[in-house]
Amino acid sequence: MANIYDGAFRTILNDCRKLIIPVINEIFGETYTGEEEIQFFPNEHFIYQQDEADKERITDTNFTVFGKIPKKYHIECESSLPDGKIAIRLFEYDAQIALDEGEVTEETLTVTFPNTAVLYLRIYKKTPDRMKYVIITPGGTVQYDVPIMKVQKYSLDDIFEKRLLMLIPFYIFSHEKSFPEYNSNEQKLAELKVEYQEILERLDELEQQGVIGAFDKRTIIELSGDVIKEIAQKYENVQKGVGDIMGGALIETEARTILNQGKIQGINETKQLTALRMLKMGKLTIEEIAECSELSVAEVEQLAGLQTV
């Protein structure tokens, strides 16, 4: 469902908010450094309707970047077929965002509309390169473009070179049309798995370089797994093949976090990681895991206890 993708987008934006800066630079041609303060505002807005109950609208994003000049942004994530309704919905959001923060001075209302854009996860023939608002008022006509970012047009090299890392959970959309082939062709599926292994390796490099933190990397991996699980639910081999890669990386990340926190001492790291993976899978008994990992039952029980902390 679309709300899975919306949820992933909101989560990575709110939990790893600095990752939005390169996306803003790409869409709007800004030159933010990534050191700017970002302030988020409530996503819930109520649209007044005459003779009807007010409608609640929930935006994907509503935030201000405090650069040399503070600028407000509103970005929506969309996976459905363009039908003209999204432009209406966007304008409703923008108008309400502007009105919520409007100022009245001596009976003069001043409202500021946000910089708005749409991230399209899927590309259709009807998907435009940009939308446009044309507002006809008694004082004149105002019009401006609403830019569109087509996620599928960005290659892995584009994503990493431009630091568009918050697009990684949605990279699988670029392969969606090939799912039937991947599901029935082991060689093609293997190629896709290699691509995702490359993603993990490049994320590791960025973490080692200090470009992203361990939490950012973990969030990207976790949300990538969630999106893959949803989009490939009709293709078991794809879901399992690629999903297991991301799931395994997530388990290893969790295991290393436990190790780095110093909660376990005196046990070989490789054996620990092996046991933690097996515990996460939940398919073997404590005794079987101890035998496979060459740890004692007590040591495996210790690891199992830490998983619940």
CSV table of C-alpha atoms in Angstrom, one decimal:
chain,number,residue,atom,x,y,z
A,1,MET,CA,0.0,0.0,0.0
A,2,ALA,CA,1.1,3.6,-0.7
A,3,ASN,CA,1.1,4.4,3.1
A,4,ILE,CA,4.0,2.0,3.5
A,5,TYR,CA,6.0,4.1,1.2
A,6,ASP,CA,4.7,7.4,2.7
A,7,GLY,CA,5.6,6.0,6.1
A,8,ALA,CA,9.1,5.1,5.0
A,9,PHE,CA,9.6,8.6,3.5
A,10,ARG,CA,8.4,10.3,6.7
A,11,THR,CA,10.5,8.1,8.9
A,12,ILE,CA,13.8,8.7,7.1
A,13,LEU,CA,13.1,12.4,6.9
A,14,ASN,CA,12.2,12.8,10.6
A,15,ASP,CA,14.8,10.4,12.0
A,16,CYS,CA,17.6,11.3,9.6
A,17,ARG,CA,16.6,14.9,8.7
A,18,LYS,CA,20.0,16.0,7.4
A,19,LEU,CA,19.6,13.5,4.5
A,20,ILE,CA,16.9,15.8,3.0
A,21,ILE,CA,19.5,18.6,2.4
A,22,PRO,CA,21.1,17.1,-0.8
A,23,VAL,CA,17.6,16.3,-2.1
A,24,ILE,CA,16.6,19.9,-1.6
A,25,ASN,CA,19.7,21.1,-3.4
A,26,GLU,CA,19.0,18.7,-6.3
A,27,ILE,CA,15.3,19.7,-6.6
A,28,PHE,CA,15.5,23.5,-6.0
A,29,GLY,CA,19.1,24.2,-7.0
A,30,GLU,CA,20.0,25.3,-3.5
A,31,THR,CA,23.6,25.2,-2.2
A,32,TYR,CA,23.0,24.2,1.4
A,33,THR,CA,26.0,22.7,3.1
A,34,GLY,CA,24.2,20.3,5.4
A,35,GLU,CA,25.1,22.2,8.6
A,36,GLU,CA,21.9,24.3,8.5
A,37,GLU,CA,19.3,24.0,11.2
A,38,ILE,CA,16.1,22.2,10.1
A,39,GLN,CA,12.9,22.8,12.0
A,40,PHE,CA,9.8,20.6,11.5
A,41,PHE,CA,6.2,21.6,11.9
A,42,PRO,CA,3.1,19.6,12.5
A,43,ASN,CA,2.0,17.6,9.5
A,44,GLU,CA,-1.7,17.7,10.4
A,45,HIS,CA,-3.9,20.4,8.9
A,46,PHE,CA,-7.6,20.9,8.9
A,47,ILE,CA,-9.3,22.2,5.7
A,48,TYR,CA,-12.5,24.1,6.4
A,49,GLN,CA,-15.5,23.0,4.2
A,50,GLN,CA,-18.7,24.9,4.3
A,51,ASP,CA,-21.7,22.8,5.5
A,52,GLU,CA,-19.4,19.8,6.1
A,53,ALA,CA,-17.0,18.6,8.7
A,54,ASP,CA,-13.5,19.9,8.4
A,55,LYS,CA,-11.2,17.6,6.5
A,56,GLU,CA,-7.9,16.6,8.1
A,57,ARG,CA,-5.0,16.6,5.7
A,58,ILE,CA,-1.7,15.0,6.6
A,59,THR,CA,1.3,16.3,4.7
A,60,ASP,CA,4.4,14.2,4.2
A,61,THR,CA,6.7,17.1,5.2
A,62,ASN,CA,6.5,20.6,6.5
A,63,PHE,CA,9.8,22.1,7.6
A,64,THR,CA,12.0,25.2,7.4
A,65,VAL,CA,15.7,25.2,6.6
A,66,PHE,CA,17.6,28.1,8.3
A,67,GLY,CA,20.2,29.1,5.7
A,68,LYS,CA,21.2,32.6,5.0
A,69,ILE,CA,17.5,33.2,4.5
A,70,PRO,CA,15.0,30.8,6.2
A,71,LYS,CA,12.9,28.9,3.7
A,72,LYS,CA,9.9,26.7,4.2
A,73,TYR,CA,9.6,23.5,2.3
A,74,HIS,CA,6.7,21.0,1.6
A,75,ILE,CA,7.7,17.8,-0.2
A,76,GLU,CA,5.3,14.9,-0.9
A,77,CYS,CA,6.1,11.3,-1.8
A,78,GLU,CA,3.8,9.8,-4.5
A,79,SER,CA,3.6,6.3,-6.0
A,80,SER,CA,0.3,6.4,-7.7
A,81,LEU,CA,-0.7,7.2,-11.2
A,82,PRO,CA,-1.0,11.0,-11.8
A,83,ASP,CA,-4.7,11.8,-12.0
A,84,GLY,CA,-4.8,15.6,-11.6
A,85,LYS,CA,-6.0,15.3,-8.0
A,86,ILE,CA,-2.6,15.5,-6.5
A,87,ALA,CA,-2.2,19.1,-7.7
A,88,ILE,CA,-5.4,20.0,-5.9
A,89,ARG,CA,-4.3,18.2,-2.8
A,90,LEU,CA,-0.9,19.9,-2.9
A,91,PHE,CA,-2.5,23.3,-3.2
A,92,GLU,CA,-4.8,22.6,-0.3
A,93,TYR,CA,-1.8,21.6,1.9
A,94,ASP,CA,0.2,24.7,0.8
A,95,ALA,CA,-2.6,27.1,1.4
A,96,GLN,CA,-3.2,25.7,4.8
A,97,ILE,CA,0.5,25.7,5.7
A,98,ALA,CA,0.6,29.4,4.6
A,99,LEU,CA,-2.6,30.3,6.5
A,100,ASP,CA,-1.5,28.5,9.7
A,101,GLU,CA,1.5,30.8,9.9
A,102,GLY,CA,-0.1,33.9,8.3
A,103,GLU,CA,0.2,37.3,10.0
A,104,VAL,CA,-2.4,40.0,10.3
A,105,THR,CA,-1.3,43.5,10.7
A,106,GLU,CA,-3.8,46.3,10.6
A,107,GLU,CA,-6.3,44.2,8.8
A,108,THR,CA,-3.7,43.1,6.2
A,109,LEU,CA,-3.2,39.3,6.0
A,110,THR,CA,0.2,38.2,4.8
A,111,VAL,CA,0.8,34.5,3.9
A,112,THR,CA,3.9,32.8,2.7
A,113,PHE,CA,3.6,29.7,0.5
A,114,PRO,CA,6.2,27.0,1.0
A,115,ASN,CA,8.6,25.7,-1.7
A,116,THR,CA,6.8,22.6,-2.8
A,117,ALA,CA,7.9,19.5,-4.8
A,118,VAL,CA,6.8,15.9,-5.4
A,119,LEU,CA,9.0,12.8,-5.3
A,120,TYR,CA,7.5,10.3,-7.8
A,121,LEU,CA,8.5,6.7,-7.0
A,122,ARG,CA,7.0,5.3,-10.2
A,123,ILE,CA,7.1,6.9,-13.6
A,124,TYR,CA,4.2,6.6,-16.0
A,125,LYS,CA,3.6,8.1,-19.4
A,126,LYS,CA,1.4,10.7,-17.8
A,127,THR,CA,4.0,11.7,-15.2
A,128,PRO,CA,4.9,15.3,-15.9
A,129,ASP,CA,8.3,16.9,-15.4
A,130,ARG,CA,6.7,19.6,-13.3
A,131,MET,CA,3.4,20.8,-12.1
A,132,LYS,CA,2.2,24.4,-12.1
A,133,TYR,CA,0.0,26.7,-10.0
A,134,VAL,CA,-1.9,29.5,-11.7
A,135,ILE,CA,-3.7,31.7,-9.2
A,136,ILE,CA,-6.0,34.3,-10.7
A,137,THR,CA,-6.7,37.1,-8.2
A,138,PRO,CA,-8.5,40.5,-8.5
A,139,GLY,CA,-5.0,42.0,-8.1
A,140,GLY,CA,-3.4,40.0,-10.9
A,141,THR,CA,-2.3,36.5,-11.8
A,142,VAL,CA,0.4,34.6,-10.0
A,143,GLN,CA,1.9,31.4,-11.4
A,144,TYR,CA,4.9,29.2,-10.5
A,145,ASP,CA,6.2,25.7,-11.0
A,146,VAL,CA,6.1,22.8,-8.6
A,147,PRO,CA,9.2,20.7,-9.5
A,148,ILE,CA,9.0,16.9,-9.7
A,149,MET,CA,11.8,14.5,-8.8
A,150,LYS,CA,11.5,11.2,-10.6
A,151,VAL,CA,13.3,8.7,-8.3
A,152,GLN,CA,13.6,6.0,-10.9
A,153,LYS,CA,15.8,8.2,-13.1
A,154,TYR,CA,18.6,8.2,-10.6
A,155,SER,CA,21.2,5.5,-10.9
A,156,LEU,CA,23.2,4.1,-7.9
A,157,ASP,CA,26.1,6.2,-9.0
A,158,ASP,CA,23.9,9.3,-9.1
A,159,ILE,CA,22.5,8.6,-5.6
A,160,PHE,CA,25.9,8.1,-4.0
A,161,GLU,CA,27.8,10.8,-5.9
A,162,LYS,CA,25.1,13.4,-5.1
A,163,ARG,CA,24.5,12.0,-1.6
A,164,LEU,CA,20.8,11.4,-2.3
A,165,LEU,CA,20.9,8.7,0.3
A,166,MET,CA,17.3,9.1,1.4
A,167,LEU,CA,16.3,7.7,-2.0
A,168,ILE,CA,18.0,4.3,-1.3
A,169,PRO,CA,14.9,2.7,0.3
A,170,PHE,CA,13.0,3.5,-2.9
A,171,TYR,CA,15.7,2.4,-5.4
A,172,ILE,CA,13.9,-1.0,-5.8
A,173,PHE,CA,11.2,0.8,-7.8
A,174,SER,CA,13.7,1.1,-10.7
A,175,HIS,CA,13.6,-2.7,-10.9
A,176,GLU,CA,9.9,-3.2,-10.4
A,177,LYS,CA,9.0,-4.0,-14.0
A,178,SER,CA,11.6,-6.8,-14.0
A,179,PHE,CA,10.3,-8.6,-11.0
A,180,PRO,CA,8.7,-11.4,-13.0
A,181,GLU,CA,12.0,-12.1,-14.7
A,182,TYR,CA,14.0,-11.9,-11.5
A,183,ASN,CA,11.5,-14.3,-9.8
A,184,SER,CA,12.0,-17.0,-12.4
A,185,ASN,CA,15.6,-16.4,-13.5
A,186,GLU,CA,18.2,-17.2,-10.8
A,187,GLN,CA,21.0,-15.5,-12.8
A,188,LYS,CA,19.0,-12.2,-13.1
A,189,LEU,CA,18.1,-12.4,-9.4
A,190,ALA,CA,21.8,-12.9,-8.5
A,191,GLU,CA,22.7,-9.7,-10.4
A,192,LEU,CA,20.1,-7.8,-8.5
A,193,LYS,CA,21.4,-9.2,-5.2
A,194,VAL,CA,25.0,-8.1,-6.2
A,195,GLU,CA,23.6,-4.6,-6.7
A,196,TYR,CA,22.2,-4.5,-3.2
A,197,GLN,CA,25.4,-5.9,-1.8
A,198,GLU,CA,27.1,-3.0,-3.5
A,199,ILE,CA,24.7,-0.6,-1.8
A,200,LEU,CA,25.6,-2.0,1.6
A,201,GLU,CA,29.3,-1.8,0.9
A,202,ARG,CA,29.0,1.8,-0.2
A,203,LEU,CA,27.0,2.7,2.9
A,204,ASP,CA,29.7,1.0,5.0
A,205,GLU,CA,32.3,3.2,3.3
A,206,LEU,CA,30.3,6.4,4.0
A,207,GLU,CA,30.0,5.4,7.6
A,208,GLN,CA,33.7,4.8,7.9
A,209,GLN,CA,34.4,8.2,6.3
A,210,GLY,CA,32.0,9.9,8.8
A,211,VAL,CA,29.6,11.0,6.1
A,212,ILE,CA,26.7,9.2,7.8
A,213,GLY,CA,26.3,7.8,11.3
A,214,ALA,CA,25.6,4.2,12.3
A,215,PHE,CA,22.0,5.2,13.0
A,216,ASP,CA,21.5,6.7,9.6
A,217,LYS,CA,22.9,3.6,7.9
A,218,ARG,CA,20.7,1.3,10.0
A,219,THR,CA,17.6,3.4,9.2
A,220,ILE,CA,18.3,3.3,5.5
A,221,ILE,CA,18.8,-0.5,5.6
A,222,GLU,CA,15.7,-1.1,7.7
A,223,LEU,CA,13.4,1.0,5.5
A,224,SER,CA,14.9,-0.6,2.4
A,225,GLY,CA,13.8,-3.9,3.7
A,226,ASP,CA,10.3,-2.7,4.5
A,227,VAL,CA,9.8,-1.3,1.1
A,228,ILE,CA,11.2,-4.4,-0.6
A,229,LYS,CA,8.8,-6.6,1.5
A,230,GLU,CA,5.9,-4.5,0.4
A,231,ILE,CA,6.6,-3.9,-3.3
A,232,ALA,CA,7.7,-7.5,-4.0
A,233,GLN,CA,5.1,-9.3,-2.0
A,234,LYS,CA,3.8,-11.2,-5.1
A,235,TYR,CA,7.3,-12.3,-6.0
A,236,GLU,CA,8.6,-14.6,-3.3
A,237,ASN,CA,12.1,-15.2,-4.7
A,238,VAL,CA,12.7,-11.4,-5.1
A,239,GLN,CA,11.4,-10.6,-1.7
A,240,LYS,CA,13.4,-13.3,0.0
A,241,GLY,CA,16.6,-12.9,-2.2
A,242,VAL,CA,17.0,-9.2,-1.8
A,243,GLY,CA,15.1,-8.9,1.5
A,244,ASP,CA,17.5,-11.4,3.2
A,245,ILE,CA,20.5,-9.4,2.1
A,246,MET,CA,19.1,-6.3,3.8
A,247,GLY,CA,17.8,-8.3,6.8
A,248,GLY,CA,21.2,-9.9,7.3
A,249,ALA,CA,22.9,-6.5,7.1
A,250,LEU,CA,20.5,-5.2,9.7
A,251,ILE,CA,21.1,-8.0,12.1
A,252,GLU,CA,24.9,-7.6,11.7
A,253,THR,CA,24.5,-3.8,12.4
A,254,GLU,CA,22.5,-4.6,15.5
A,255,ALA,CA,25.1,-7.2,16.6
A,256,ARG,CA,28.0,-4.8,16.1
A,257,THR,CA,26.1,-2.1,18.0
A,258,ILE,CA,25.8,-4.5,21.0
A,259,LEU,CA,29.5,-5.3,20.7
A,260,ASN,CA,30.6,-1.7,20.5
A,261,GLN,CA,28.6,-0.9,23.6
A,262,GLY,CA,30.8,-3.2,25.5
A,263,LYS,CA,28.0,-5.4,26.8
A,264,ILE,CA,29.8,-8.6,26.0
A,265,GLN,CA,33.4,-9.3,26.7
A,266,GLY,CA,35.8,-12.2,26.1
A,267,ILE,CA,33.9,-14.0,23.3
A,268,ASN,CA,35.2,-14.2,19.8
A,269,GLU,CA,33.4,-11.6,17.7
A,270,THR,CA,32.8,-13.8,14.7
A,271,LYS,CA,31.2,-16.5,16.8
A,272,GLN,CA,29.0,-13.8,18.5
A,273,LEU,CA,27.8,-12.5,15.2
A,274,THR,CA,27.0,-16.0,13.9
A,275,ALA,CA,25.0,-16.7,17.1
A,276,LEU,CA,23.2,-13.4,17.0
A,277,ARG,CA,22.1,-14.0,13.4
A,278,MET,CA,20.8,-17.4,14.3
A,279,LEU,CA,18.9,-16.0,17.3
A,280,LYS,CA,17.3,-13.4,15.1
A,281,MET,CA,16.1,-16.0,12.7
A,282,GLY,CA,14.4,-17.9,15.5
A,283,LYS,CA,14.6,-21.3,13.9
A,284,LEU,CA,17.1,-23.1,16.1
A,285,THR,CA,17.2,-23.9,19.8
A,286,ILE,CA,19.8,-22.4,22.2
A,287,GLU,CA,21.6,-25.7,22.2
A,288,GLU,CA,21.7,-26.0,18.4
A,289,ILE,CA,23.0,-22.4,18.1
A,290,ALA,CA,25.7,-23.1,20.7
A,291,GLU,CA,26.9,-26.1,18.7
A,292,CYS,CA,26.9,-24.3,15.3
A,293,SER,CA,28.6,-21.2,16.6
A,294,GLU,CA,31.1,-23.1,18.9
A,295,LEU,CA,29.9,-21.1,21.9
A,296,SER,CA,28.7,-22.5,25.2
A,297,VAL,CA,25.0,-22.7,26.0
A,298,ALA,CA,25.6,-20.1,28.7
A,299,GLU,CA,27.2,-17.7,26.2
A,300,VAL,CA,24.3,-18.1,23.8
A,301,GLU,CA,21.8,-17.5,26.6
A,302,GLN,CA,23.7,-14.3,27.4
A,303,LEU,CA,23.4,-13.1,23.8
A,304,ALA,CA,19.7,-14.0,23.8
A,305,GLY,CA,19.2,-12.0,27.0
A,306,LEU,CA,20.9,-8.9,25.5
A,307,GLN,CA,18.5,-9.0,22.5
A,308,THR,CA,15.6,-8.3,24.8
A,309,VAL,CA,17.4,-5.4,26.7
